[in-house]
Amino acid sequence: EAGVTQSPTHLIKTRGQQATLRCSPISGHTSVYWYQQALGLGLQFLLWYDEGEERNRGNFPPRFSGRQFPNYSSELNVNALELEDSALYLCASSSQVTDTQYFGPGTRLTVL
Amino acid sequence: QQQVKQSPQSLIVQKGGISIINCAYENTAFDYFPWYQQFPGKGPALLIAIRPDVSEKKEGRFTISFNKSAKQFSLHIMDSQPGDSATYFCAARVRSGAGSYQLTFGKGTKLSVIP
């Protein structure tokens, strides 16, 4: 069974630009979670999507947004990039049966 | 109240020794406590988890000890090996108002096992 996949692996942007990160959940999983892992801060919850709807969001500004597609894959958009947005962005998926979250390898976003 | 405090930040253990990582929480609504292991360049992977009605859970060399009254739980790695060198995160789960489970993570412990 394929795990959670994320693309791209690395992304380099400059301040003020927009970044788009993508996530494909494990087959059969309907929930997708996004986390930001900045150095020394652990994993910070960003967004949760389930059945195509945004169900919950963490304490992040509105320039962090996303969506979930009918095939349950998801996209995270970060607008007006700031230097402090540089981090590893992790996607996790879960099913309603197990609700254990399984993580992808992450996208390393660097803002110059 | 949503915080999970993890210590130590880093840990160096000799091969064959016992690695101990501690976590503490305040929110009594947490109902599930997983530990994740993360190797460089990889996403976190679920290692072992415990529910608050159990005081200890063991899987191979990995044991979680849970103290409900003290609101603390810890991960013990017996006979630590160099391959265990990774960052370990404790987490706690609570059902959110939106009907899903939300994980709150500790800040991680970087474990180095030296030969």
CSV table of N, CA and C in Angstrom, one decimal, chain A residues 3 6 10-12 19 27 54 56-57 59 64 69 84 93 97 103 109 111:
chain,number,residue,atom,x,y,z
A,3,GLY,N,2.2,4.9,0.6
A,3,GLY,CA,2.0,5.9,1.8
A,3,GLY,C,1.5,7.2,1.3
A,6,GLN,N,4.0,13.6,-1.1
A,6,GLN,CA,4.0,15.0,-1.1
A,6,GLN,C,4.9,15.5,-2.2
A,10,HIS,N,11.4,19.8,-2.5
A,10,HIS,CA,12.0,21.1,-2.0
A,10,HIS,C,11.4,22.2,-2.9
A,11,LEU,N,11.2,23.4,-2.3
A,11,LEU,CA,10.7,24.6,-2.9
A,11,LEU,C,11.4,25.8,-2.4
A,12,ILE,N,11.9,26.6,-3.4
A,12,ILE,CA,12.6,27.8,-3.0
A,12,ILE,C,11.8,29.0,-3.6
A,19,ALA,N,3.4,30.1,-2.6
A,19,ALA,CA,3.8,28.7,-2.7
A,19,ALA,C,2.6,27.8,-2.7
A,27,SER,N,-4.6,5.6,0.1
A,27,SER,CA,-5.9,5.2,-0.5
A,27,SER,C,-6.9,4.8,0.5
A,54,GLU,N,-12.9,22.2,4.7
A,54,GLU,CA,-12.0,22.6,5.8
A,54,GLU,C,-12.8,22.5,7.1
A,56,ASN,N,-11.1,22.4,10.4
A,56,ASN,CA,-10.4,23.0,11.5
A,56,ASN,C,-9.1,23.7,11.0
A,57,ARG,N,-8.7,24.7,11.7
A,57,ARG,CA,-7.4,25.3,11.3
A,57,ARG,C,-6.7,25.7,12.6
A,59,ASN,N,-3.6,28.1,14.6
A,59,ASN,CA,-3.4,29.5,14.8
A,59,ASN,C,-2.4,30.1,13.8
A,64,PHE,N,-2.4,31.4,4.8
A,64,PHE,CA,-2.2,30.0,4.8
A,64,PHE,C,-3.6,29.4,4.4
A,69,PHE,N,-9.5,18.0,-2.9
A,69,PHE,CA,-10.1,17.7,-4.1
A,69,PHE,C,-11.0,16.5,-4.0
A,84,GLU,N,10.0,33.9,7.7
A,84,GLU,CA,9.7,32.9,8.8
A,84,GLU,C,8.8,31.7,8.4
A,93,SER,N,-2.5,11.8,6.7
A,93,SER,CA,-3.8,11.4,6.4
A,93,SER,C,-4.3,10.4,7.4
A,97,VAL,N,-11.9,5.1,10.2
A,97,VAL,CA,-11.9,3.8,11.0
A,97,VAL,C,-10.8,3.8,12.0
A,103,PHE,N,2.1,10.1,8.2
A,103,PHE,CA,2.7,11.3,7.6
A,103,PHE,C,3.4,11.0,6.3
A,109,LEU,N,10.2,24.0,2.4
A,109,LEU,CA,10.0,25.4,1.8
A,109,LEU,C,11.1,26.3,2.3
A,111,VAL,N,12.3,30.3,2.0
A,111,VAL,CA,11.9,31.6,1.5
A,111,VAL,C,13.2,32.5,1.7
